[in-house]
PDB file of C-alpha atoms in Angstrom:
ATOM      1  CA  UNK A  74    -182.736 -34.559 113.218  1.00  0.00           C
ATOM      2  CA  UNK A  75    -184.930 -31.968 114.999  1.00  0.00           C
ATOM      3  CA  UNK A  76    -184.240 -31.364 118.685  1.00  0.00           C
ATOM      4  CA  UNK A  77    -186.439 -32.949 121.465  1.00  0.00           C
ATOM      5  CA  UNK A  78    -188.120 -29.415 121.878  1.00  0.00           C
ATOM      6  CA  UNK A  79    -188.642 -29.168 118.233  1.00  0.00           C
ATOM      7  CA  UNK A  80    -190.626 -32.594 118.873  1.00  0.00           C
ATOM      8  CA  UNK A  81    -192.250 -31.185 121.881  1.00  0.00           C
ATOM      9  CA  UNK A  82    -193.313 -28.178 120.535  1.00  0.00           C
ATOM     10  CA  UNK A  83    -194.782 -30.015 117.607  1.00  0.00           C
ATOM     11  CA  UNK A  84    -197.001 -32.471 120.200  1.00  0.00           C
ATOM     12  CA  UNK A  85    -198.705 -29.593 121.592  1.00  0.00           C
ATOM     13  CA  UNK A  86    -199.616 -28.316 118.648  1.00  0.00           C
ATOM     14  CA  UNK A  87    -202.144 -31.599 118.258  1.00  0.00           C
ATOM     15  CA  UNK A  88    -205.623 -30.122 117.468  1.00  0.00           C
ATOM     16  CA  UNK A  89    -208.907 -31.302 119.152  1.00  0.00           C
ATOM     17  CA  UNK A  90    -210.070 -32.051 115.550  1.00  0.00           C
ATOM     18  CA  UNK A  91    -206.649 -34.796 115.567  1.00  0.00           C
ATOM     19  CA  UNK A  92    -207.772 -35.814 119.122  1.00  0.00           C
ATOM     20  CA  UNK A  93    -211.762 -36.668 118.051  1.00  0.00           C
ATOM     21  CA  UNK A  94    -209.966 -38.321 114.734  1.00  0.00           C
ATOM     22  CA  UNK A  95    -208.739 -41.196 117.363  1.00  0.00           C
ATOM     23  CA  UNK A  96    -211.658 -42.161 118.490  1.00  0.00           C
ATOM     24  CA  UNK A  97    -211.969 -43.571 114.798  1.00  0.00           C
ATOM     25  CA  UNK A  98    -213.085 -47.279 114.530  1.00  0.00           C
ATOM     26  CA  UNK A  99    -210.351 -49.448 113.632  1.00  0.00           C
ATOM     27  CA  UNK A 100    -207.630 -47.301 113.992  1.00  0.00           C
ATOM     28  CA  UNK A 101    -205.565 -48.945 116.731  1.00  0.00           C
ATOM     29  CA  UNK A 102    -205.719 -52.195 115.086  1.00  0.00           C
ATOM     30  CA  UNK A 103    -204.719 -50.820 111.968  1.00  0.00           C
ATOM     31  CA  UNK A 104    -201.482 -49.249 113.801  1.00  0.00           C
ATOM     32  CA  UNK A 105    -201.768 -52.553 115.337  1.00  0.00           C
ATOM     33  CA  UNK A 106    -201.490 -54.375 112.046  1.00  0.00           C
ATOM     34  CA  UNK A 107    -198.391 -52.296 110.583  1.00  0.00           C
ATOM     35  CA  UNK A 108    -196.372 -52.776 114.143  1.00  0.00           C
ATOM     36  CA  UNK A 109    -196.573 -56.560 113.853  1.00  0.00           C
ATOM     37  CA  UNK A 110    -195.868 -56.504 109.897  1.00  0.00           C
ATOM     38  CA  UNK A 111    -192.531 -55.136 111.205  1.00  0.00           C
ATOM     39  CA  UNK A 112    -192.255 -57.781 113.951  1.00  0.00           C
ATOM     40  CA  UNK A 113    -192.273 -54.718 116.214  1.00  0.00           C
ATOM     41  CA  UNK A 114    -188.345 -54.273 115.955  1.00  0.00           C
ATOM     42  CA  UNK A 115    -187.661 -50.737 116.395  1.00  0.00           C
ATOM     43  CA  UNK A 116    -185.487 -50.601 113.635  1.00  0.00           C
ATOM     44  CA  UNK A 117    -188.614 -50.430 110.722  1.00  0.00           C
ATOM     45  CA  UNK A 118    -189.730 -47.165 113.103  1.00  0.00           C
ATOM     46  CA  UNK A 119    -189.551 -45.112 109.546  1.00  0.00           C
ATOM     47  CA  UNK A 120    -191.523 -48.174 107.595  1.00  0.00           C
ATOM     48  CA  UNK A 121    -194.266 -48.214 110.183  1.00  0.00           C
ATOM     49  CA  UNK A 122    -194.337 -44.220 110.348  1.00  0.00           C
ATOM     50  CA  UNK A 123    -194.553 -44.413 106.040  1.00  0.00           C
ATOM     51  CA  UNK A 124    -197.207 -47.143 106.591  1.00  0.00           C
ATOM     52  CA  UNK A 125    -199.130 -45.144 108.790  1.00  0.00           C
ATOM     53  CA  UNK A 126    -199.061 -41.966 106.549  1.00  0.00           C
ATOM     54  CA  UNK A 127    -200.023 -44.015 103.723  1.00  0.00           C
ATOM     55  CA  UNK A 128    -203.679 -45.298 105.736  1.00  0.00           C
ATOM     56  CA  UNK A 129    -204.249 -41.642 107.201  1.00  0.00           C
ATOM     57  CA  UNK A 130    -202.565 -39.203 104.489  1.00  0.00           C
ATOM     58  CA  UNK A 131    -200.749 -37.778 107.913  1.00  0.00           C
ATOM     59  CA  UNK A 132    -199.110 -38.521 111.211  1.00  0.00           C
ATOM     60  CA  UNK A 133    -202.152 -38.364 113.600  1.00  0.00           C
ATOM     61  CA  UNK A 134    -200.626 -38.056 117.184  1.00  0.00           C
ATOM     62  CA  UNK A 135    -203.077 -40.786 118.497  1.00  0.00           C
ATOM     63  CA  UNK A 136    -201.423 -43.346 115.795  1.00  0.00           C
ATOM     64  CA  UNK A 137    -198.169 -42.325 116.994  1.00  0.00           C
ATOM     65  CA  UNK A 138    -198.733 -42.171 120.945  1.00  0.00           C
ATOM     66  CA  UNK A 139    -200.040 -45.855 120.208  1.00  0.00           C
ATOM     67  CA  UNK A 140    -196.770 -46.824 117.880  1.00  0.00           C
ATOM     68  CA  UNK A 141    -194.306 -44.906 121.079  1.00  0.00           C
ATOM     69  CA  UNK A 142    -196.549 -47.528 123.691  1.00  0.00           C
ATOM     70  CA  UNK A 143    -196.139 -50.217 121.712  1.00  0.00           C
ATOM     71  CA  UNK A 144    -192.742 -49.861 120.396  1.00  0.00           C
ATOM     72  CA  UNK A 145    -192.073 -48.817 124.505  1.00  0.00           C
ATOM     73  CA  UNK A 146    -189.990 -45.794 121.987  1.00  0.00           C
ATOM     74  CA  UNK A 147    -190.308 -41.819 123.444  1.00  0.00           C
ATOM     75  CA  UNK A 148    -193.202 -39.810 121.662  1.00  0.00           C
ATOM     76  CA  UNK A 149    -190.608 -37.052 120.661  1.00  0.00           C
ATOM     77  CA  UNK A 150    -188.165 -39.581 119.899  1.00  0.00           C
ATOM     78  CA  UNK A 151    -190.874 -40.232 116.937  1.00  0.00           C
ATOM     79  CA  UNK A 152    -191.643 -36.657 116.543  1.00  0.00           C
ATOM     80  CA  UNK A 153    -188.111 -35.940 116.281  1.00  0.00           C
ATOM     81  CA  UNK A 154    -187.468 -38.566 112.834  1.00  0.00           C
ATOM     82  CA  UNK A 155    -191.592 -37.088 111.857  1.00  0.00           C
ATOM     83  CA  UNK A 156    -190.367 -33.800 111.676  1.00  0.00           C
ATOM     84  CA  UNK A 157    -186.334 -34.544 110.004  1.00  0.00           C
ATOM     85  CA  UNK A 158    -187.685 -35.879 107.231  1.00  0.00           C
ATOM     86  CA  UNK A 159    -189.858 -33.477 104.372  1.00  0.00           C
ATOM     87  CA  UNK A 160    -192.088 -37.172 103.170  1.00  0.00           C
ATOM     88  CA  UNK A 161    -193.792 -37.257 106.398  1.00  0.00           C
ATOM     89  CA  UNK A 162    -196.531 -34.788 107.277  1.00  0.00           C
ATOM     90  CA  UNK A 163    -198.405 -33.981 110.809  1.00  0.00           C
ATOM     91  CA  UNK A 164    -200.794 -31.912 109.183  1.00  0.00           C
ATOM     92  CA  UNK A 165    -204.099 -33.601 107.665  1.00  0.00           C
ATOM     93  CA  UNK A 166    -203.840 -34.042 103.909  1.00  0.00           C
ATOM     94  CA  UNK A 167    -206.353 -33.813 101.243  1.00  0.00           C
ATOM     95  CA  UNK A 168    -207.611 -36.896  99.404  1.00  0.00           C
ATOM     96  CA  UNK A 169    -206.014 -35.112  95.996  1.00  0.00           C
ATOM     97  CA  UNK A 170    -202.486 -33.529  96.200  1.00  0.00           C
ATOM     98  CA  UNK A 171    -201.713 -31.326  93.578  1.00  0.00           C
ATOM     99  CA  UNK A 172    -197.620 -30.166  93.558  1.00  0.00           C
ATOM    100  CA  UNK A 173    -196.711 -27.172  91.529  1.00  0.00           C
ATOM    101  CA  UNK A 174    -192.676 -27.315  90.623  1.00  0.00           C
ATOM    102  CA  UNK A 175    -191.422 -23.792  90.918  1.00  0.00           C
ATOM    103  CA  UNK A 176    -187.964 -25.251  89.597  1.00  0.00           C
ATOM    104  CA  UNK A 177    -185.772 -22.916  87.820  1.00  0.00           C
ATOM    105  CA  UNK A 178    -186.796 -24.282  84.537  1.00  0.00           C
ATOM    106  CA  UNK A 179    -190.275 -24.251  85.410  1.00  0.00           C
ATOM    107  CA  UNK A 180    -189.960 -20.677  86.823  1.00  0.00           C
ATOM    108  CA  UNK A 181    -188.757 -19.470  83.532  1.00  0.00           C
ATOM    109  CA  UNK A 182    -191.646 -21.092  81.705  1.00  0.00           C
ATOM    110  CA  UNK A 183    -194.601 -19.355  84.111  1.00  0.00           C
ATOM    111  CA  UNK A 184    -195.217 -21.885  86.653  1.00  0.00           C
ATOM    112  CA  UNK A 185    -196.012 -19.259  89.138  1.00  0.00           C
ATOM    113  CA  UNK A 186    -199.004 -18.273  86.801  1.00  0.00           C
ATOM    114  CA  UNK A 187    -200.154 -21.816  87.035  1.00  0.00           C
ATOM    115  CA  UNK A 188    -199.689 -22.347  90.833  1.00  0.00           C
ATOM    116  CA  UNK A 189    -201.817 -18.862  91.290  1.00  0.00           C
ATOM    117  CA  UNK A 190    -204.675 -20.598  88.780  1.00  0.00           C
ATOM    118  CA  UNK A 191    -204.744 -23.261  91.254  1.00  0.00           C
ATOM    119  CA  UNK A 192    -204.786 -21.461  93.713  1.00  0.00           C
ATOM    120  CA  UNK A 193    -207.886 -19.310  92.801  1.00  0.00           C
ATOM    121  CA  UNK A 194    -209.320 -22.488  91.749  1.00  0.00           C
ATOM    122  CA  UNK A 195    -208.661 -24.552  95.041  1.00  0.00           C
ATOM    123  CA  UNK A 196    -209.119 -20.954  97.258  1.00  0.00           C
ATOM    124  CA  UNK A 197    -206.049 -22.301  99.497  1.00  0.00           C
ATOM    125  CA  UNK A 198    -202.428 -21.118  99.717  1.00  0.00           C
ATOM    126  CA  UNK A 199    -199.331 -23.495  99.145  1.00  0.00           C
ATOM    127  CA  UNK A 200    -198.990 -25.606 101.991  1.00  0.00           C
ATOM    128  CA  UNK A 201    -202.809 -25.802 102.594  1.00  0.00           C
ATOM    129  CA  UNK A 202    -205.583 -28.281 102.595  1.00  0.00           C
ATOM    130  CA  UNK A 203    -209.451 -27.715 101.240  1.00  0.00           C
ATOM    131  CA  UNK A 204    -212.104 -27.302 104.116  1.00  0.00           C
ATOM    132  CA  UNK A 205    -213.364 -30.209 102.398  1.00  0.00           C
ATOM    133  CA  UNK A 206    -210.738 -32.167 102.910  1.00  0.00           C
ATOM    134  CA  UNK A 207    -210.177 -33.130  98.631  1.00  0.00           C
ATOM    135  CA  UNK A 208    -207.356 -31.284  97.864  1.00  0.00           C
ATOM    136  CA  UNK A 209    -204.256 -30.202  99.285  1.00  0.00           C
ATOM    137  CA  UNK A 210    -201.608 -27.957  97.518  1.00  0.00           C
ATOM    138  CA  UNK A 211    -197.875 -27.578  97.787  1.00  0.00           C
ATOM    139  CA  UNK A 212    -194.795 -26.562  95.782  1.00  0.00           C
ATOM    140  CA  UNK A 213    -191.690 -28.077  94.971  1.00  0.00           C
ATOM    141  CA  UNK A 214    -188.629 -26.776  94.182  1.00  0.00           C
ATOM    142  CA  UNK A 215    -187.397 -29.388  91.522  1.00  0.00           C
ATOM    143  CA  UNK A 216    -189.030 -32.533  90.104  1.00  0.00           C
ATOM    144  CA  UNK A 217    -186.614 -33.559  87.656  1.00  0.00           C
ATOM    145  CA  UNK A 218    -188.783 -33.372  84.383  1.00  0.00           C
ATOM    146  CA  UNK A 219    -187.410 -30.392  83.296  1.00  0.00           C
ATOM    147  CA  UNK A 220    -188.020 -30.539  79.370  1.00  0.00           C
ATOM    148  CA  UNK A 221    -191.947 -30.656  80.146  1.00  0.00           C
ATOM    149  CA  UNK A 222    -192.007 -27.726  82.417  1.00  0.00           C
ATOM    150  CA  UNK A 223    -194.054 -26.373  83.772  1.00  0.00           C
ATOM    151  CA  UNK A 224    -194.920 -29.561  85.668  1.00  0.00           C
ATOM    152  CA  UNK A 225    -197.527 -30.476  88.055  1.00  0.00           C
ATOM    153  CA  UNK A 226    -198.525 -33.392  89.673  1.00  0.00           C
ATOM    154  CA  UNK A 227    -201.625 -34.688  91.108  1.00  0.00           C
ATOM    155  CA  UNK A 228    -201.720 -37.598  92.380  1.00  0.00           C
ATOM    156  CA  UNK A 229    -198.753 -39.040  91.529  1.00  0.00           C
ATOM    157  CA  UNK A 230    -200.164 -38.599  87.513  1.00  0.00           C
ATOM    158  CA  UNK A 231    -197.473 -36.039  85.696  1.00  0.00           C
ATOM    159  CA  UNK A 232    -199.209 -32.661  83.937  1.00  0.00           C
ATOM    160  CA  UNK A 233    -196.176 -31.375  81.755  1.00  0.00           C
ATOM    161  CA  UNK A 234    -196.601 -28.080  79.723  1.00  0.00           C
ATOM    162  CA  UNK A 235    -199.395 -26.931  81.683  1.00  0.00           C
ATOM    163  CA  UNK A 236    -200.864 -23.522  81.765  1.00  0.00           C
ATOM    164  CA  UNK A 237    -202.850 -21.855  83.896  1.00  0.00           C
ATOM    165  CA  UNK A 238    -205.746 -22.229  81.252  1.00  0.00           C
ATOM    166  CA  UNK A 239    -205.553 -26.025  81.577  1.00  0.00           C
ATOM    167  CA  UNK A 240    -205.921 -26.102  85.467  1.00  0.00           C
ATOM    168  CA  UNK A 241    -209.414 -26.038  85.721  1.00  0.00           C
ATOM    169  CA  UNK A 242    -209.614 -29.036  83.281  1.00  0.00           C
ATOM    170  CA  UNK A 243    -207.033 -30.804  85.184  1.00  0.00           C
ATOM    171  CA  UNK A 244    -208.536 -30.267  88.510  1.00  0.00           C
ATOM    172  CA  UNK A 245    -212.281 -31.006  86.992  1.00  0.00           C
ATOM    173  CA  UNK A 246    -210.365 -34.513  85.746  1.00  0.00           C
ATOM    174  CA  UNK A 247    -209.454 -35.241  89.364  1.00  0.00           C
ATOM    175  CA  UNK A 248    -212.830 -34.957  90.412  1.00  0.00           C
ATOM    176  CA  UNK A 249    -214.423 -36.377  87.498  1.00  0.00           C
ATOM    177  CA  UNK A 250    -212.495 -39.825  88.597  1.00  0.00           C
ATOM    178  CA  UNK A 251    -209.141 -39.654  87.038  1.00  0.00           C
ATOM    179  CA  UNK A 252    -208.166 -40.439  83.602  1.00  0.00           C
ATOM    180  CA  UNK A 253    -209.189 -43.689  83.587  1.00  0.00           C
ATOM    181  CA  UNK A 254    -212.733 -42.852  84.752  1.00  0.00           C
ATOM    182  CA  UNK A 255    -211.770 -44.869  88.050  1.00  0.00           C
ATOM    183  CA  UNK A 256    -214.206 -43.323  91.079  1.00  0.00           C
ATOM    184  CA  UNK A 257    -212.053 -41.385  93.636  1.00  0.00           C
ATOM    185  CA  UNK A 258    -215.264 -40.247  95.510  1.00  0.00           C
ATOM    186  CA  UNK A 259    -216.780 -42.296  98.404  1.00  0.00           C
ATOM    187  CA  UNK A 260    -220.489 -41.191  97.087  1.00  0.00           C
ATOM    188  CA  UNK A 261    -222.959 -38.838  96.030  1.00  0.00           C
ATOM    189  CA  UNK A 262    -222.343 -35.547  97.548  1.00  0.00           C
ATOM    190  CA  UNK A 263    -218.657 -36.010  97.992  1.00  0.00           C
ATOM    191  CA  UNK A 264    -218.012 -33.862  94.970  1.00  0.00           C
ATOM    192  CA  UNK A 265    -216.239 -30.797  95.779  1.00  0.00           C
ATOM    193  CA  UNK A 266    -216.905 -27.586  94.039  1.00  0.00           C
ATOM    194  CA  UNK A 267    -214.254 -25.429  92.442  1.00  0.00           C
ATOM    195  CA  UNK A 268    -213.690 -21.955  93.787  1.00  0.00           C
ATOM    196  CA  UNK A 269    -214.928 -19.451  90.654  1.00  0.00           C
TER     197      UNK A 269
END
């Protein structure tokens, strides 16, 4: 688990964008919500903290200042277990996450061509999020699918034998609705562009 500076460090890196975020409608009844679903024992601190992540797509500090209060737990005791473990995230995430695998199998089979499609489709690095919000992207080393490599994911919906001539389709999918045609987007206007 990370260190109590680790923790520190990573509460003063909370933006003012994070900060304004809190003043959200609803939010502290939502964290509200979650903390009683538990019964407030301490113990579900990493069910609450997944429960949160799932409603925001990220650890927002407010959400977690609130769940410390409550939970009468120390901030960078939660920042410490936020930070140990890779499925939580402090950092905003888009609506869409698309994961390149960069296994070895993968690797061999020119993922790296296809995460460098998306990423002159997306115009963000690894590790990055959209300025409008839509789509983050990030790299794995290994998703277990090896025999349909090279893999991606978006969404949680498996792309296997993907090239990078197929990204664009893929990505224009995703904002098309999905497969299934099932709206993703709040409303007119919320379609983002693709970088050319």
């Amino acid at each position: 688990m990370g260190s109590e500076s680790d923790a520190t460090a990573q509460v003063k890196k909370v933006s003012v964008k994070d900060e304004l975020a809190g003043e959200m409608k609803g939010w502290k009844n939502f964290v509200d919500g979650v903390i009683d679903r538990y019964q407030g024992e301490r113990r579900w601190l990493i069910n609450m903290l997944f429960d949160i992540q799932s409603e925001f797509r990220y650890l927002p500090h407010f959400a977690l200042e609130h769940l410390a209060k409550r939970l009468e737990v120390s901030l960078s005791e939660i920042y410490g277990i936020a930070t140990f473990y890779k499925a939580f995230t402090l950092k905003p995430r888009g609506k869409h996450v698309v994961t390149v695998c960069l296994g070895t199998a993968c690797h061999v089979r020119k993922s790296l061509a296809v995460l460098e499609e998306f990423q002159r489709a997306l115009g963000i690095e690894p590790g990055e999020t959209t300025n409008d919000g839509e789509f983050t992207l990030e790299t794995v080393n290994c998703l277990g699918c090896c025999a349909k490599g090279p893999i991606v994911v978006v969404d949680g919906e498996y792309h296997g034998n993907m090239t990078p001539s197929r990204v664009r389709s893929v990505l224009k999918e995703v904002i098309r609705g999905g497969r299934d045609g099932t709206e993703k987007y709040r409303g007119a206007g919320d379609t983002p562009a693709l970088a050319s």
